[in-house]
Short mmCIF file of C-alpha atoms and ligand atoms in Angstrom, two decimals:
data_model
loop_
_atom_site.label_atom_id
_atom_site.label_comp_id
_atom_site.label_asym_id
_atom_site.label_seq_id
_atom_site.Cartn_x
_atom_site.Cartn_y
_atom_site.Cartn_z
CA MET A 1 147.47 247.64 291.70
CA SER A 2 148.53 251.28 292.08
CA GLU A 3 148.69 253.78 289.24
CA TYR A 4 152.47 253.92 289.94
CA ASN A 5 152.99 250.24 289.30
CA LYS A 6 150.82 250.45 286.21
CA LYS A 7 152.83 253.44 284.92
CA THR A 8 156.08 251.57 285.58
CA ILE A 9 154.89 248.55 283.60
CA ASP A 10 153.71 250.86 280.78
CA MET A 11 157.14 252.52 280.81
CA TYR A 12 158.90 249.11 280.56
CA ASN A 13 156.50 248.11 277.73
CA LEU A 14 157.22 251.34 275.83
CA GLY A 15 160.98 250.85 275.55
CA GLY A 16 162.09 250.89 279.20
CA ALA A 17 162.61 247.11 279.20
CA LEU A 18 164.91 247.24 276.16
CA GLU A 19 166.85 250.06 277.82
CA TYR A 20 167.10 247.99 281.06
CA ILE A 21 168.32 244.93 279.14
CA GLY A 22 170.85 247.12 277.31
CA ASN A 23 172.16 248.51 280.59
CA SER A 24 172.49 245.09 282.17
CA ASN A 25 174.37 243.73 279.17
CA VAL A 26 176.87 246.60 279.32
CA ASP A 27 177.32 246.13 283.04
CA PRO A 28 176.62 242.48 283.85
CA GLU A 29 177.24 242.93 287.59
CA ILE A 30 178.32 239.29 287.72
CA GLU A 31 179.66 239.53 291.28
CA LYS A 32 176.31 240.86 292.54
CA TRP A 33 174.44 237.96 290.94
CA LYS A 34 176.91 235.42 292.36
CA LYS A 35 176.45 236.94 295.81
CA LEU A 36 172.66 236.75 295.53
CA PHE A 37 172.80 233.19 294.18
CA ASN A 38 174.98 232.14 297.13
CA TYR A 39 172.60 233.87 299.53
CA VAL A 40 169.61 232.01 298.06
CA LYS A 41 171.49 228.70 298.22
CA SER A 42 172.44 229.34 301.84
CA VAL A 43 168.79 229.49 303.00
CA LEU A 44 167.61 226.46 300.99
CA PRO A 45 167.78 222.77 301.96
CA LYS A 46 170.78 220.97 300.44
CA ASP A 47 168.79 218.42 298.37
CA LYS A 48 167.60 220.92 295.69
CA ASN A 49 164.18 219.27 295.79
CA VAL A 50 162.35 222.59 296.07
CA LYS A 51 160.05 224.53 293.80
CA ILE A 52 161.15 228.13 293.28
CA ILE A 53 159.17 230.94 291.64
CA GLU A 54 160.77 234.32 291.01
CA PHE A 55 158.44 237.33 290.65
CA GLY A 56 159.50 240.19 288.35
CA SER A 57 162.64 238.38 287.13
CA GLY A 58 163.58 241.08 284.60
CA CYS A 59 166.48 239.77 282.51
CA GLY A 60 166.43 236.49 284.46
CA GLN A 61 170.04 236.25 285.64
CA LEU A 62 169.21 234.78 289.06
CA ALA A 63 166.69 232.24 287.72
CA ALA A 64 169.23 231.15 285.07
CA MET A 65 171.88 230.52 287.75
CA LEU A 66 169.42 228.55 289.89
CA GLN A 67 168.33 226.47 286.88
CA GLU A 68 171.94 225.83 285.89
CA SER A 69 172.65 224.56 289.36
CA GLY A 70 169.76 222.04 289.23
CA TYR A 71 166.87 223.80 290.95
CA ASP A 72 163.27 223.69 289.69
CA VAL A 73 162.75 227.39 289.03
CA VAL A 74 160.13 229.43 287.15
CA SER A 75 161.00 232.96 286.07
CA THR A 76 158.20 235.45 285.49
CA ASP A 77 157.45 239.04 284.58
CA ALA A 78 154.53 241.23 283.56
CA VAL A 79 156.45 242.59 280.56
CA ASP A 80 156.85 240.56 277.31
CA THR A 81 160.26 242.00 276.42
CA PHE A 82 161.68 240.67 279.70
CA LEU A 83 160.07 237.26 279.14
CA GLU A 84 161.69 237.08 275.69
CA GLU A 85 165.06 237.91 277.25
CA GLN A 86 164.57 235.18 279.88
CA LYS A 87 163.88 232.64 277.13
CA ARG A 88 166.81 233.94 275.07
CA ILE A 89 169.26 233.22 277.90
CA GLY A 90 167.93 229.64 278.16
CA ILE A 91 165.45 229.60 281.04
CA THR A 92 163.05 226.74 280.32
CA GLN A 93 160.16 227.63 282.65
CA VAL A 94 159.05 231.18 281.84
CA LYS A 95 155.57 232.50 282.65
CA LYS A 96 153.84 235.81 282.10
CA TYR A 97 152.57 236.83 285.52
CA ASN A 98 151.57 240.13 287.08
CA PHE A 99 151.65 239.43 290.80
CA LEU A 100 149.30 242.35 291.53
CA ALA A 101 146.69 241.50 288.92
CA ASP A 102 146.79 237.82 287.89
CA ASP A 103 145.47 234.76 289.69
CA PHE A 104 148.42 232.71 291.04
CA ASP A 105 146.50 229.40 290.87
CA LYS A 106 145.61 229.91 287.20
CA VAL A 107 149.24 230.62 286.21
CA PHE A 108 151.16 228.08 288.31
CA ASP A 109 150.35 224.38 288.63
CA SER A 110 151.56 224.11 292.23
CA LYS A 111 152.51 226.20 295.21
CA ALA A 112 156.16 227.10 295.80
CA ASP A 113 158.70 226.35 298.53
CA LEU A 114 160.49 229.61 297.80
CA ILE A 115 159.27 232.83 296.19
CA ILE A 116 161.77 235.56 295.37
CA SER A 117 160.99 239.22 294.71
CA TRP A 118 164.32 240.91 294.05
CA ARG A 119 164.85 244.60 293.31
CA ASN A 120 161.26 245.51 292.68
CA PRO A 121 161.14 249.00 294.14
CA HIS A 122 158.15 250.09 292.05
CA LEU A 123 155.48 249.16 294.62
CA ASP A 124 153.73 251.50 297.04
CA VAL A 125 152.61 250.34 300.51
CA ASP A 126 149.26 249.00 299.24
CA ASP A 127 150.93 247.10 296.38
CA MET A 128 153.45 245.69 298.85
CA ARG A 129 150.65 244.55 301.19
CA LYS A 130 148.99 242.82 298.23
CA LEU A 131 152.31 241.19 297.26
CA PHE A 132 152.76 239.82 300.79
CA GLY A 133 149.24 238.32 300.68
CA VAL A 134 149.84 236.74 297.26
CA VAL A 135 153.16 235.26 298.36
CA TYR A 136 151.62 233.92 301.57
CA GLU A 137 148.92 232.10 299.61
CA GLY A 138 151.37 230.95 296.92
CA LEU A 139 153.73 229.23 299.36
CA ASN A 140 153.59 225.76 300.85
CA ASP A 141 153.55 225.59 304.65
CA GLU A 142 156.85 226.92 306.03
CA GLY A 143 157.77 228.14 302.54
CA LEU A 144 160.36 230.89 302.24
CA PHE A 145 160.13 234.40 300.81
CA ILE A 146 163.25 236.34 299.82
CA ILE A 147 162.64 240.03 299.24
CA ASN A 148 164.57 243.26 299.26
CA PHE A 149 163.37 246.83 299.79
CA GLN A 150 165.06 250.16 299.20
CA ASN A 151 165.87 251.67 302.61
CA SER A 152 164.05 254.92 303.48
CA GLU A 153 166.90 255.85 305.86
CA VAL A 154 169.14 256.78 302.91
CA HIS A 155 166.39 258.76 301.12
CA PRO A 156 165.57 261.71 303.39
CA GLU A 157 164.55 263.64 300.25
CA ALA A 158 161.62 261.25 299.61
CA GLU A 159 158.10 262.58 299.22
CA ILE A 160 155.13 260.94 300.93
CA LEU A 161 151.92 259.65 299.31
CA PRO A 162 148.57 259.94 301.13
CA ASN A 163 148.79 256.20 301.96
CA GLY A 164 152.12 256.80 303.74
CA THR A 165 154.45 255.49 301.01
CA LYS A 166 157.85 257.25 300.94
CA TYR A 167 158.83 257.63 297.29
CA ASN A 168 160.53 259.43 294.41
CA TYR A 169 159.36 259.59 290.82
CA LYS A 170 162.59 260.21 288.99
CA VAL A 171 165.16 259.50 286.31
CA LEU A 172 168.09 257.45 287.64
CA GLU A 173 171.30 259.52 287.69
CA ASP A 174 173.76 256.64 287.36
CA LYS A 175 171.96 254.84 284.52
CA GLN A 176 170.55 257.90 282.70
CA THR A 177 167.20 256.24 282.08
CA LYS A 178 165.00 258.21 279.69
CA GLU A 179 161.69 257.94 281.52
CA LYS A 180 160.86 258.68 285.14
CA ARG A 181 160.38 255.65 287.40
CA PHE A 182 158.57 255.23 290.69
CA TYR A 183 160.82 254.18 293.58
CA ALA A 184 159.33 253.44 297.01
CA TYR A 185 161.37 253.32 300.23
CA PHE A 186 160.66 251.37 303.40
CA SER A 187 161.84 251.50 307.00
CA LYS A 188 162.36 248.48 309.26
CA GLU A 189 159.10 249.42 311.00
CA ASP A 190 157.24 249.43 307.66
CA ILE A 191 158.56 245.93 306.98
CA GLU A 192 157.56 244.76 310.48
CA GLU A 193 154.04 245.97 309.75
CA LEU A 194 153.94 244.07 306.43
CA ARG A 195 155.28 240.76 307.67
CA LYS A 196 153.71 240.42 311.14
CA ASP A 197 151.09 237.64 311.43
CA LEU A 198 152.23 236.22 308.04
CA PHE A 199 155.98 235.55 308.17
CA GLU A 200 158.76 235.14 310.69
CA ILE A 201 162.19 236.56 309.93
CA ILE A 202 164.83 233.91 309.20
CA GLU A 203 167.58 236.31 308.08
CA TYR A 204 167.90 240.09 307.79
CA HIS A 205 170.76 242.30 306.66
CA ASN A 206 171.47 245.57 304.86
CA GLU A 207 173.59 245.91 301.74
CA GLY A 208 174.50 248.23 298.88
CA GLY A 209 175.98 251.69 298.64
CA LYS A 210 178.99 253.19 300.43
CA GLU A 211 177.60 252.43 303.87
CA GLN A 212 176.11 249.07 302.89
CA LYS A 213 172.61 250.14 303.78
CA ASN A 214 170.80 251.00 300.54
CA TRP A 215 168.72 247.84 300.74
CA HIS A 216 166.97 245.78 303.39
CA VAL A 217 167.33 242.10 302.48
CA LEU A 218 165.13 239.51 304.17
CA THR A 219 164.42 235.82 304.15
CA LEU A 220 161.00 235.22 305.66
CA LYS A 221 159.25 231.98 306.57
CA LYS A 222 155.50 231.52 306.22
CA ILE A 223 153.77 231.19 309.58
CA LYS A 224 151.18 228.40 309.55
CA ARG A 225 147.60 229.53 309.95
CA ILE A 226 146.26 228.37 313.33
C1 SAM B 301 164.06 246.85 288.56
S1 SAM B 301 163.47 245.45 287.66
C2 SAM B 301 164.34 244.13 288.50
C3 SAM B 301 164.42 242.88 287.68
C4 SAM B 301 165.24 241.75 288.34
N1 SAM B 301 164.55 241.19 289.50
C5 SAM B 301 166.60 242.28 288.74
O1 SAM B 301 166.94 242.27 289.94
O2 SAM B 301 167.34 242.70 287.83
C6 SAM B 301 161.80 245.26 288.23
C7 SAM B 301 161.07 244.15 287.50
O3 SAM B 301 159.80 243.91 288.09
C8 SAM B 301 158.82 243.78 287.06
N2 SAM B 301 157.53 244.15 287.64
C9 SAM B 301 157.14 245.35 288.14
N3 SAM B 301 155.87 245.29 288.58
C10 SAM B 301 155.44 244.01 288.35
C11 SAM B 301 154.22 243.33 288.58
N4 SAM B 301 153.17 243.94 289.15
N5 SAM B 301 154.13 242.01 288.24
C12 SAM B 301 155.20 241.39 287.67
N6 SAM B 301 156.38 241.98 287.42
C13 SAM B 301 156.50 243.28 287.75
C14 SAM B 301 159.32 244.71 285.98
O4 SAM B 301 158.75 244.44 284.73
C15 SAM B 301 160.82 244.48 286.04
O5 SAM B 301 161.21 243.37 285.29
#
């Protein structure tokens, strides 16, 4: 795991998580969660007989909605404060899990039909490659992976790491976060590189911001090993 991801987790552990929870309680963004919930539902089979694991669930809003609607869902995070918040809002299956450091098979008792990694922009290219490998191994055959990435097209000011990651290390202007955070940005070509040989694209769109292109959103399907 990169020093950037480690620093981000340290930042969340040292008060950033409480600040994040505070911000999301002030601005619950209910419509955004409903939209995401409907998107997730739209790619899943109708019978709800699927095992879902969410990576980096943060406050747990999406997992709570999926649980409420009858899905078998586990919410996770690497940061205790977020796990406490997930339990506080009533999620019954909560697990501490760092997807870049922990062993999937030791934490979860079975593979998943759907893994979600939503709004986790704190990963450089190498972390992202690792995440894709972990998700591939953690899914049942033909399992689905929902992920979003910040779009490099709307961040021409980004700097570039030696491994090619486009990024900023900054304080968010709209939320006035106290500590700097690492934000990585990806192009469609970067995503192609990450998913080829592992996943096929089931759905792709852009959303967010004035021009609706702040984020790449994808549903991917695991390609069976030959
Ligand atoms: C920007 S927050 C998003 C939280 C939630 N998915 C949402 O959309 O509100 C990023 C989350 O990813 C978690 N995270 C970052 N790196 C992680 C890692 N390596 N393993 C597990 N969780 C991680 C953070 O602790 C944080 O909860």
